[in-house]
Coordinates of C-alpha atoms and ligand atoms in Angstrom, one line a residue:
X1 CA 25.6 -24.1 22.9
X2 CA 22.6 -22.0 23.0
X3 CA 22.3 -18.5 24.1
X4 CA 21.0 -17.7 27.5
X5 CA 18.5 -15.4 26.4
X6 CA 14.6 -15.1 26.8
X7 CA 12.9 -16.7 23.5
X8 CA 10.0 -14.4 23.5
X9 CA 7.7 -14.9 20.6
X10 CA 7.1 -12.0 18.2
X11 CA 3.4 -11.5 18.2
X12 CA 1.1 -8.8 17.1
X13 CA -0.7 -8.1 20.4
X14 CA 2.5 -7.2 21.9
X15 CA 2.8 -3.9 19.8
X16 CA -0.7 -2.7 21.0
X17 CA -0.1 -3.7 24.7
X18 CA 3.4 -2.0 24.4
X19 CA 1.6 1.5 23.2
X20 CA -1.0 1.1 25.9
X21 CA 1.6 0.8 28.8
X22 CA 4.2 3.2 27.7
X23 CA 2.4 5.5 25.4
X24 CA -1.1 5.4 27.0
X25 CA -2.0 9.0 26.5
X26 CA -1.1 9.0 22.8
X27 CA -4.2 9.6 20.5
X28 CA -5.7 7.7 17.6
X29 CA -8.0 10.0 16.0
X30 CA -10.6 9.0 13.1
X31 CA -12.9 10.7 10.8
X32 CA -15.7 8.1 10.8
X33 CA -18.3 6.9 7.9
X34 CA -20.9 8.3 10.2
X35 CA -19.4 11.8 10.2
X36 CA -18.0 12.9 13.4
X37 CA -14.5 12.7 14.7
X38 CA -13.7 9.8 16.9
X39 CA -10.8 10.0 19.4
X40 CA -9.3 7.8 22.2
X41 CA -5.8 6.9 23.4
X42 CA -3.7 3.7 23.1
X43 CA -5.0 2.7 26.5
X44 CA -8.7 2.9 25.0
X45 CA -7.9 1.1 21.9
X46 CA -6.6 -1.9 23.8
X47 CA -9.3 -2.0 26.2
X48 CA -11.6 -2.4 23.1
X49 CA -9.4 -4.6 21.4
X50 CA -9.6 -7.0 24.3
X51 CA -13.3 -6.8 24.4
X52 CA -13.4 -7.7 20.8
X53 CA -11.2 -10.6 21.3
X54 CA -13.7 -11.6 23.9
X55 CA -16.5 -11.0 21.6
X56 CA -14.8 -13.0 18.6
X57 CA -14.2 -15.9 21.1
X58 CA -18.2 -15.5 21.9
X59 CA -18.6 -16.0 17.9
X60 CA -16.9 -19.4 18.1
X61 CA -13.7 -17.9 16.3
X62 CA -10.3 -19.2 17.2
X63 CA -6.9 -20.4 15.9
X64 CA -6.8 -20.6 12.1
X65 CA -10.3 -19.1 11.3
X66 CA -10.2 -16.2 8.9
X67 CA -12.2 -13.0 9.4
X68 CA -12.9 -10.6 6.3
X69 CA -13.1 -6.8 6.6
X70 CA -14.4 -4.3 4.2
X71 CA -13.6 -1.1 5.7
X72 CA -11.7 2.2 5.5
X73 CA -9.0 3.5 7.8
X74 CA -10.7 3.9 11.3
X75 CA -10.3 3.0 14.8
X76 CA -12.7 -0.1 14.5
X77 CA -10.6 -1.3 11.8
X78 CA -7.4 -1.1 13.8
X79 CA -9.2 -2.9 16.7
X80 CA -9.8 -5.7 14.4
X81 CA -6.1 -6.0 13.2
X82 CA -5.2 -6.8 16.7
X83 CA -8.2 -8.6 18.3
X84 CA -8.5 -11.0 15.2
X85 CA -4.8 -11.9 14.9
X86 CA -4.6 -11.7 18.8
X87 CA -6.9 -14.6 19.3
X88 CA -4.9 -16.6 16.8
X89 CA -7.3 -16.1 13.9
X90 CA -6.4 -14.4 10.5
X91 CA -7.5 -10.9 9.5
X92 CA -8.3 -10.8 5.9
X93 CA -8.5 -7.3 4.4
X94 CA -10.6 -7.3 1.3
X95 CA -10.1 -4.3 -1.2
X96 CA -13.7 -3.1 -1.6
X97 CA -12.7 -1.4 -4.7
X98 CA -12.1 -4.8 -6.5
X99 CA -14.7 -6.1 -9.0
X100 CA -17.5 -7.7 -7.4
X101 CA -16.5 -11.1 -9.1
X102 CA -13.1 -10.6 -7.7
X103 CA -14.5 -9.7 -4.2
X104 CA -16.6 -13.0 -4.2
X105 CA -13.6 -15.0 -5.5
X106 CA -11.4 -13.9 -2.7
X107 CA -14.1 -14.2 0.1
X108 CA -14.9 -17.8 -0.9
X109 CA -11.1 -18.7 -1.6
X110 CA -10.2 -17.6 1.9
X111 CA -13.4 -19.0 3.4
X112 CA -14.0 -16.1 5.6
X113 CA -15.9 -17.1 8.7
X114 CA -17.3 -13.6 9.5
X115 CA -17.1 -10.2 7.5
X116 CA -16.9 -7.0 9.4
X117 CA -18.0 -4.2 7.4
X118 CA -18.2 -0.3 7.2
X119 CA -21.9 1.1 6.5
X120 CA -20.5 2.1 3.1
X121 CA -20.2 -1.5 1.7
X122 CA -23.6 -2.9 3.3
X123 CA -25.2 -2.5 -0.1
X124 CA -22.4 -4.0 -2.0
X125 CA -22.2 -7.2 0.4
X126 CA -26.2 -7.6 0.2
X127 CA -25.6 -8.1 -3.4
X128 CA -23.3 -10.8 -2.7
X129 CA -24.4 -12.6 0.4
X130 CA -26.0 -15.5 -1.3
X131 CA -22.8 -16.3 -3.2
X132 CA -20.7 -16.6 0.3
X133 CA -21.7 -20.0 1.5
X134 CA -19.1 -20.2 4.1
X135 CA -19.6 -16.8 5.8
X136 CA -21.5 -17.4 9.0
X137 CA -22.4 -13.8 9.7
X138 CA -22.0 -10.0 9.1
X139 CA -20.9 -7.6 11.5
X140 CA -21.8 -4.2 10.7
X141 CA -19.2 -1.6 12.1
X142 CA -21.2 0.8 13.8
X143 CA -23.4 1.6 16.7
X144 CA -27.3 0.7 17.2
X145 CA -28.4 4.4 16.5
X146 CA -26.7 4.0 12.9
X147 CA -27.8 0.5 12.2
X148 CA -29.6 0.5 8.9
X149 CA -32.1 -2.1 8.0
X150 CA -30.3 -4.6 5.9
X151 CA -31.2 -7.8 4.3
X152 CA -27.6 -9.1 5.2
X153 CA -28.3 -12.6 7.1
X154 CA -27.4 -12.5 10.9
X155 CA -26.4 -9.1 10.8
X156 CA -24.8 -7.8 13.9
X157 CA -23.8 -4.5 15.3
X158 CA -20.5 -4.0 16.3
X159 CA -20.7 -1.8 19.2
X160 CA -23.4 -4.2 20.9
X161 CA -21.1 -7.2 20.2
X162 CA -18.6 -5.2 22.5
X163 CA -20.8 -3.9 25.0
X164 CA -20.6 -5.7 28.3
X165 CA -17.5 -7.7 27.3
X166 CA -14.7 -7.7 29.8
X167 CA -11.7 -5.4 29.0
X168 CA -9.2 -8.0 30.2
X169 CA -8.0 -10.6 28.0
X170 CA -5.2 -13.2 28.1
X171 CA -3.7 -13.3 24.6
X172 CA -3.1 -16.9 23.7
X173 CA 0.8 -17.5 23.1
X174 CA 0.5 -18.4 19.4
X175 CA 3.7 -19.9 17.4
X176 CA 5.4 -16.7 16.0
X177 CA 5.3 -18.2 12.6
X178 CA 1.2 -18.7 12.7
X179 CA -0.5 -16.9 10.3
X180 CA -2.1 -13.4 11.3
X181 CA -3.0 -11.5 8.4
X182 CA -4.2 -12.3 4.5
X183 CA -4.0 -9.6 1.8
X184 CA -4.9 -10.7 -2.0
X185 CA -2.9 -8.9 -4.7
X186 CA -5.1 -7.1 -6.9
X187 CA -4.3 -9.6 -9.9
X188 CA -4.6 -7.5 -13.1
X189 CA -4.4 -10.9 -15.1
X190 CA -6.1 -14.1 -13.7
X191 CA -7.4 -14.5 -10.2
X192 CA -6.2 -12.3 -7.2
X193 CA -3.5 -14.1 -5.0
X194 CA -3.3 -14.4 -1.5
X195 CA -0.3 -13.5 0.8
X196 CA -0.2 -14.8 4.2
X197 CA 1.7 -13.0 6.9
X198 CA 2.8 -14.3 10.1
X199 CA 3.1 -12.8 13.4
X200 CA 6.7 -12.8 13.0
X201 CA 7.1 -11.2 9.7
X202 CA 4.4 -8.7 10.8
X203 CA 6.4 -7.6 14.1
X204 CA 9.8 -7.5 12.3
X205 CA 8.4 -5.5 9.4
X206 CA 6.7 -3.0 12.0
X207 CA 10.3 -2.4 13.6
X208 CA 11.8 -2.0 10.1
X209 CA 8.8 0.7 9.2
X210 CA 10.2 2.7 12.1
X211 CA 13.8 2.9 11.2
X212 CA 15.5 6.2 11.1
X213 CA 16.2 5.8 7.3
X214 CA 12.6 4.4 6.7
X215 CA 9.3 6.3 8.3
X216 CA 11.3 7.3 11.2
X217 CA 8.1 7.4 13.3
X218 CA 8.6 8.8 16.7
X219 CA 6.5 9.6 19.8
X220 CA 6.4 13.5 18.4
X221 CA 4.9 12.3 14.8
X222 CA 1.2 12.2 13.8
X223 CA 0.8 9.9 10.9
X224 CA -2.0 10.0 8.5
X225 CA -2.2 6.9 6.4
X226 CA -4.1 7.8 3.2
X227 CA -2.9 4.3 1.8
X228 CA -5.8 2.2 2.7
X229 CA -5.8 -0.4 5.3
X230 CA -6.8 -2.9 2.5
X231 CA -3.8 -2.2 0.6
X232 CA -1.1 -4.1 2.2
X233 CA -2.3 -3.4 5.5
X234 CA -1.9 0.4 5.0
X235 CA 1.8 -0.4 4.4
X236 CA 2.3 -1.8 8.0
X237 CA 1.5 1.5 9.5
X238 CA -1.2 0.4 12.0
X239 CA 1.1 -2.2 13.4
X240 CA 4.4 0.2 13.2
X241 CA 2.7 3.3 15.1
X242 CA 2.2 1.7 18.5
X243 CA 6.2 0.7 18.4
X244 CA 7.0 4.3 18.6
X245 CA 4.1 5.8 20.3
X246 CA 3.2 7.8 17.1
X247 CA -0.4 9.5 17.0
X248 CA -2.6 7.8 14.2
X249 CA -4.8 10.1 12.2
X250 CA -7.3 8.3 10.3
X251 CA -9.3 9.8 7.2
X252 CA -11.9 7.2 6.9
X253 CA -13.6 7.5 3.5
X254 CA -12.7 11.2 3.4
X255 CA -9.7 11.1 0.7
X256 CA -10.3 14.4 -1.2
X257 CA -7.9 17.2 -1.2
X258 CA -10.1 19.7 1.3
X259 CA -10.9 16.8 3.6
X260 CA -7.0 15.6 3.8
X261 CA -5.6 19.2 4.3
X262 CA -8.1 20.1 7.0
X263 CA -7.7 16.9 8.9
X264 CA -3.9 17.4 8.7
X265 CA -4.1 20.9 9.8
X266 CA -6.6 20.3 12.9
X267 CA -4.4 17.1 14.1
X268 CA -1.3 18.3 13.4
X269 CA -0.1 15.7 10.9
X270 CA 3.8 15.5 10.4
X271 CA 4.0 12.5 8.1
X272 CA 1.6 10.8 5.6
X273 CA 1.8 8.0 3.0
X274 CA 0.0 7.0 -0.3
X275 CA 0.3 6.2 -4.0
X276 CA 1.2 9.3 -6.3
X277 CA -2.4 9.4 -7.6
X278 CA -3.8 10.7 -4.1
X279 CA -1.1 13.1 -4.1
X280 CA -2.2 14.9 -7.5
X281 CA -5.3 15.9 -5.8
X282 CA -4.0 17.2 -2.6
X283 CA -1.2 19.2 -4.4
X284 CA -4.0 20.8 -6.6
X285 CA -5.8 21.6 -3.6
X286 CA -2.8 23.3 -2.1
X287 CA -1.9 25.1 -5.0
X288 CA -5.6 26.4 -5.2
X289 CA -5.7 27.7 -1.8
X290 CA -2.1 28.7 -1.2
X291 CA -2.2 26.7 2.3
X292 CA -0.3 23.5 3.0
X293 CA -0.7 21.6 6.3
X294 CA 1.6 23.6 8.8
X295 CA 3.0 20.6 10.6
X296 CA 3.6 18.5 7.5
X297 CA 7.3 17.4 7.2
X298 CA 7.5 14.3 5.1
X299 CA 5.2 12.3 2.5
X300 CA 6.2 8.6 1.8
X301 CA 5.3 8.1 -1.8
X302 CA 5.1 4.3 -3.1
X303 CA 3.0 1.8 -5.0
X304 CA 4.0 3.3 -8.3
X305 CA 6.8 5.6 -9.4
X306 CA 6.9 9.0 -7.9
X307 CA 7.1 11.7 -10.9
X308 CA 10.0 14.1 -10.6
X309 CA 7.2 17.2 -11.1
X310 CA 5.3 15.6 -7.8
X311 CA 8.8 15.6 -5.9
X312 CA 9.4 19.0 -6.8
X313 CA 6.1 20.2 -6.0
X314 CA 6.3 18.8 -2.5
X315 CA 9.9 20.1 -2.0
X316 CA 8.8 23.3 -3.1
X317 CA 6.3 23.6 0.0
X318 CA 9.1 22.5 2.2
X319 CA 7.6 18.7 2.5
X320 CA 10.3 16.1 2.4
X321 CA 9.3 13.2 0.0
X322 CA 10.5 9.6 0.8
X323 CA 10.3 7.4 -2.5
X324 CA 9.5 3.9 -1.5
X325 CA 9.1 0.6 -3.4
X326 CA 7.4 -2.9 -2.3
X327 CA 4.8 -5.2 -3.0
X328 CA 1.9 -7.2 -1.2
X329 CA 4.4 -10.2 -1.4
X330 CA 6.7 -8.1 0.8
X331 CA 4.5 -6.7 3.5
X332 CA 5.2 -4.3 1.5
X333 CA 8.6 -2.6 2.2
X334 CA 11.5 -3.5 0.0
X335 CA 13.7 -0.4 -0.5
X336 CA 13.3 3.1 0.6
X337 CA 14.9 6.2 -0.5
X338 CA 17.2 8.1 2.3
X339 CA 20.2 9.9 1.3
X340 CA 23.6 8.4 2.5
X341 CA 26.7 10.5 3.5
X342 CA 27.9 10.3 -0.1
X343 CA 24.7 11.1 -1.8
X344 CA 24.4 14.2 0.3
X345 CA 27.5 15.7 -0.6
X346 CA 26.5 15.6 -4.4
X347 CA 25.6 18.6 -6.4
X348 CA 21.8 19.4 -6.3
X349 CA 21.1 18.1 -9.6
X350 CA 22.7 14.8 -8.9
X351 CA 21.2 14.4 -5.5
X352 CA 17.8 14.8 -7.0
X353 CA 18.4 12.2 -9.8
X354 CA 19.2 9.8 -6.8
X355 CA 16.3 10.7 -4.8
X356 CA 13.9 9.7 -7.6
X357 CA 15.4 6.4 -7.3
X358 CA 13.2 3.9 -5.5
X359 CA 16.1 3.6 -2.6
X360 CA 18.2 1.0 -0.8
X361 CA 17.1 -2.2 0.8
X362 CA 16.4 -2.1 4.5
X363 CA 17.8 -4.5 7.0
X364 CA 15.8 -7.5 6.4
X365 CA 15.7 -7.5 2.8
X366 CA 18.3 -8.6 0.4
X367 CA 18.1 -7.9 -3.6
X368 CA 19.7 -9.3 -6.6
X369 CA 18.9 -8.5 -10.2
X370 CA 19.3 -11.6 -13.0
X371 CA 19.5 -11.7 -16.6
X372 CA 17.2 -14.1 -18.8
X373 CA 19.3 -17.1 -17.8
X374 CA 18.9 -16.4 -14.1
X375 CA 22.6 -15.4 -14.0
X376 CA 23.6 -12.3 -11.4
X377 CA 24.1 -9.0 -13.1
X378 CA 26.3 -6.4 -11.5
X379 CA 25.1 -3.5 -9.2
X380 CA 26.6 -0.9 -11.8
X381 CA 23.4 1.4 -12.4
X382 CA 23.5 0.3 -16.0
X383 CA 22.7 -3.3 -16.4
X384 CA 19.2 -4.0 -15.8
X385 CA 17.2 -7.4 -15.3
X386 CA 14.7 -9.1 -13.0
X387 CA 14.5 -7.9 -9.6
X388 CA 14.6 -10.7 -7.1
X389 CA 14.3 -10.3 -3.2
X390 CA 14.6 -12.5 -0.1
X391 CA 14.1 -11.7 3.6
X392 CA 12.0 -11.9 6.6
X393 CA 8.8 -10.3 5.4
X394 CA 8.7 -11.6 2.0
X395 CA 6.2 -14.5 1.0
X396 CA 7.3 -17.9 0.3
X397 CA 4.3 -19.0 -1.7
X398 CA 0.6 -18.2 -2.2
X399 CA -2.2 -19.1 0.0
X400 CA -3.8 -22.4 -1.2
X401 CA -2.3 -22.1 -4.4
X402 CA 0.4 -24.5 -6.3
X403 CA 3.9 -22.6 -6.4
X404 CA 4.2 -20.2 -9.4
X405 CA 7.4 -19.5 -11.3
X406 CA 7.9 -16.5 -9.1
X407 CA 8.9 -18.9 -6.3
X408 CA 11.1 -21.3 -8.7
X409 CA 14.4 -20.2 -7.1
X410 CA 14.6 -21.4 -3.5
X411 CA 15.2 -18.3 -1.1
X412 CA 14.3 -15.7 -3.7
X413 CA 10.9 -14.4 -4.9
X414 CA 10.8 -12.7 -8.5
X415 CA 9.0 -9.5 -8.1
X416 CA 8.1 -9.2 -12.0
X417 CA 9.8 -5.7 -11.9
X418 CA 12.7 -4.9 -13.9
X419 CA 15.5 -2.7 -12.1
X420 CA 18.9 -1.3 -12.3
X421 CA 20.9 -1.5 -9.0
X422 CA 23.9 1.1 -8.4
X423 CA 27.2 0.6 -6.5
X424 CA 25.6 2.0 -3.3
X425 CA 22.4 -0.3 -3.6
X426 CA 19.8 2.3 -4.9
X427 CA 17.4 0.4 -7.0
X428 CA 15.8 2.3 -10.1
X429 CA 12.6 0.4 -11.2
X430 CA 12.7 0.5 -15.0
X431 CA 9.3 -1.1 -15.1
X432 CA 7.2 -3.8 -14.7
X433 CA 8.3 -6.8 -16.7
X434 CA 4.9 -6.7 -18.5
X435 CA 4.6 -2.8 -19.1
X436 CA 7.9 -2.1 -20.3
X437 CA 7.9 -1.1 -24.1
X438 CA 10.0 -3.3 -26.2
X439 CA 11.2 -1.4 -29.5
X440 CA 13.6 -2.8 -32.1
X441 CA 15.5 -4.8 -29.4
X442 CA 15.6 -1.9 -27.0
X443 CA 13.6 -1.6 -23.9
X444 CA 11.8 1.8 -23.1
X445 CA 10.6 2.5 -19.6
X446 CA 7.1 3.5 -19.3
X447 CA 8.0 5.1 -16.0
X448 CA 10.7 7.4 -17.7
X449 CA 8.2 8.4 -20.6
X450 CA 5.2 9.0 -18.2
X451 CA 7.7 11.4 -16.0
X452 CA 8.4 13.5 -19.1
X453 CA 4.9 14.0 -19.8
X454 CA 3.9 15.0 -16.3
X455 CA 6.7 17.5 -16.4
X456 CA 4.8 19.5 -19.1
X457 CA 3.1 22.4 -17.4
X458 CA -0.3 21.4 -19.0
X459 CA -0.4 17.6 -18.0
X460 CA -2.0 16.4 -14.9
X461 CA -1.5 12.5 -15.3
X462 CA 0.1 10.3 -18.1
X463 CA 0.5 6.6 -19.1
X464 CA 2.9 5.2 -21.6
X465 CA 2.0 2.0 -23.3
X466 CA 3.4 0.0 -26.1
X467 CA 1.4 -0.1 -29.4
X468 CA 2.2 -3.3 -31.6
X469 CA 4.3 -2.3 -34.7
X470 CA 5.2 -4.4 -37.6
X471 CA 8.7 -3.0 -38.1
X472 CA 9.8 -2.5 -34.4
X473 CA 7.7 -4.8 -32.4
X474 CA 6.3 -2.1 -30.3
X475 CA 6.2 1.7 -30.2
X476 CA 5.4 4.1 -27.4
X477 CA 2.3 6.0 -27.2
X478 CA 1.3 8.3 -24.6
X479 CA -2.2 8.7 -23.1
X480 CA -2.4 12.1 -21.0
X481 CA -5.1 13.9 -19.0
X482 CA -4.6 17.8 -19.1
X483 CA -5.0 19.9 -16.0
X484 CA -8.4 21.6 -15.5
X485 CA -8.5 24.8 -17.6
X486 CA -4.8 24.1 -19.3
X487 CA -4.6 23.5 -23.1
X488 CA -1.7 21.9 -25.1
X489 CA -2.2 19.7 -28.4
X490 CA -1.0 16.5 -28.7
X491 CA 1.9 17.7 -30.9
X492 CA 3.2 20.0 -28.5
X493 CA 3.3 17.3 -25.9
X494 CA 5.1 15.1 -28.4
X495 CA 7.6 17.9 -29.1
X496 CA 8.3 18.3 -25.4
X497 CA 10.0 14.8 -25.5
X498 CA 12.8 16.1 -28.0
X499 CA 16.1 16.1 -26.5
X500 CA 14.7 14.5 -23.0
X501 CA 14.7 11.3 -24.2
X502 CA 16.6 8.9 -26.8
X503 CA 15.4 9.8 -30.2
X504 CA 14.0 6.2 -30.5
X505 CA 12.2 6.5 -26.9
X506 CA 10.0 9.4 -28.2
X507 CA 6.4 8.7 -28.4
X508 CA 4.9 8.0 -31.8
X509 CA 1.8 9.4 -30.8
X510 CA -0.1 11.5 -27.8
X511 CA -3.6 10.9 -27.1
X512 CA -5.4 13.5 -25.0
X513 CA -8.2 11.9 -22.9
X514 CA -10.7 13.1 -20.1
X515 CA -9.5 10.6 -17.7
X516 CA -7.3 7.5 -17.2
X517 CA -8.5 4.1 -15.9
X518 CA -6.8 3.1 -12.4
X519 CA -6.6 -0.1 -10.6
X520 CA -8.3 -0.9 -7.1
X521 CA -5.2 0.4 -5.5
X522 CA -5.0 3.6 -7.5
X523 CA -2.4 2.7 -10.1
X524 CA -2.7 3.2 -13.8
X525 CA -4.6 0.3 -15.3
X526 CA -2.2 -0.6 -18.0
X527 CA -4.0 -3.5 -19.4
X528 CA -7.3 -1.6 -19.9
X529 CA -5.1 1.2 -21.6
X530 CA -3.5 -1.1 -23.8
X531 CA -7.1 -2.6 -24.7
X532 CA -8.4 1.1 -25.3
X533 CA -5.5 2.9 -27.0
X534 CA -3.0 0.1 -28.0
X535 CA -4.7 -0.8 -31.1
Ligands
LIG1 P1 -0.7 -4.3 -7.0 O1 -0.6 -2.8 -7.6 O2 -0.9 -5.4 -7.7 O3 -2.2 -3.8 -6.1 P2 1.4 -4.0 -5.2 O4 0.8 -3.0 -4.5 O5 1.7 -5.0 -4.4 O6 0.1 -4.5 -5.9 O7 2.1 -3.6 -6.3 C1 3.4 -3.8 -6.3 C2 4.2 -3.2 -7.7 O8 3.9 -2.0 -7.8 C3 5.6 -3.3 -7.7 O9 5.8 -4.9 -8.3 C4 6.0 -2.4 -8.6 O10 5.7 -2.8 -10.1 C5 4.9 -1.2 -8.3 N1 5.7 -0.3 -7.3 C6 5.5 -0.3 -6.2 N2 6.2 0.8 -5.7 C7 6.9 1.4 -6.6 C8 7.6 2.5 -6.8 N3 8.0 3.4 -5.9 N4 8.1 2.8 -8.2 C9 7.7 1.9 -9.1 N5 6.9 1.1 -9.2 C10 6.3 0.6 -8.0

């Protein structure tokens, strides 16, 4: 017997239309590439998304077509999220920080029909245009006054495209399982792989982002996503904010400490989200000026492990940190750290240790760890193994690609991370399988070693890598960058490890360098570090 409830498909335009109807006067504020601040409301955004949907139809785009974007966090980019998916097409966010060859590969592999670009990336695209045979045209996300002269073929102006279009649009009723958005993993080895999100997975993920033990967005919050809209859809924030009527504050390309703190202050930002690297700059600026954004209440930290020193620095400013773990393949939210009744009652030091873990699964995600033979391991905080996940917003394969070993076990995706899980379900990521340092049969977590280095008062950033060793297989080496004006010798930093980690985990060497290489999503580029310093 079927239930007698409405079968309403979970589709992306409903998120924005809801906000326009019930949180209509809530603002979206964007710092633009052109310079000035742009502000309007969810009503204005929905109107323009409908105009854009009409314009996209006018360009001949429809169901199943893929539309690329190279753009910062800004209102026009959000309009594209809704209009492209809303007409049944697929919004493909391209990470402009990738190598040119990867960008070319991704656009061609996805067969993007049109590319929408911020002015920042016009030059980049001009250099590629003749290698993109499937792209029918380029739309520059600006108004006529700011249109540059460009060699891009069939270059259109975004504002002209919208002008005169009706602000009403009947969103087609698409199957909730149809493709809505596409994002490629940065692929440190081999070609990037596409993850194809559906309307259903996106809407369910948006609701989960809003859970009280997740980001807990409310109609009283103002969220500034520092995480770019080309990094797993800014962790789903542009879809989740309208669900709760949360104000969105978009930083555009202005991601330095002074720009972020000043925007947070003027717009009353209460919550922000990004990878640890961006918080290094923000914290350094706050320390320099002695002023923290007055309304800022919580910071979501994910993408890489949050070092204890960073968590302490935020807590010292009265800003709560929310540690989260996920992946492009997981939309991205997997586990998130929020205290339970039990952990809240722990003594401060133990509570802090739990807070450093990556967190517990949200409803919608199931997890397990397995040994090399694929057998389940216990949730005892000690056993560590490959972390596998299952759930509503986890990918079941890669776009236009043969199945890979990560998808071998039906219903489970192998994340490529090694983790422990405790009895409460708190996950501690030990390492990425390929970054863990294997020394004499023991596994040494590069994350743990990096955390110790960063706790040294003179160290700004550090990476731990394995260096091949005849006797032990691999031995840990630390590559560190010092804080401006600070001084410490390699030997002092090495000595700092004594008593903080097991004797066999102490690094064999510390190398002090000017800067560390990062991936296109702001994480330490371990392959390059191993190439440079692993010899
Ligand atoms: P990429 O880094 O390839 O651009 P993702 O953002 O999808 O793509 O990276 C996901 C990976 O990042 C995870 O598998 C994990 O190794 C790492 N990661 C994400 N969040 C955390 C975290 N809080 N702690 C440790 N590692 C993390």
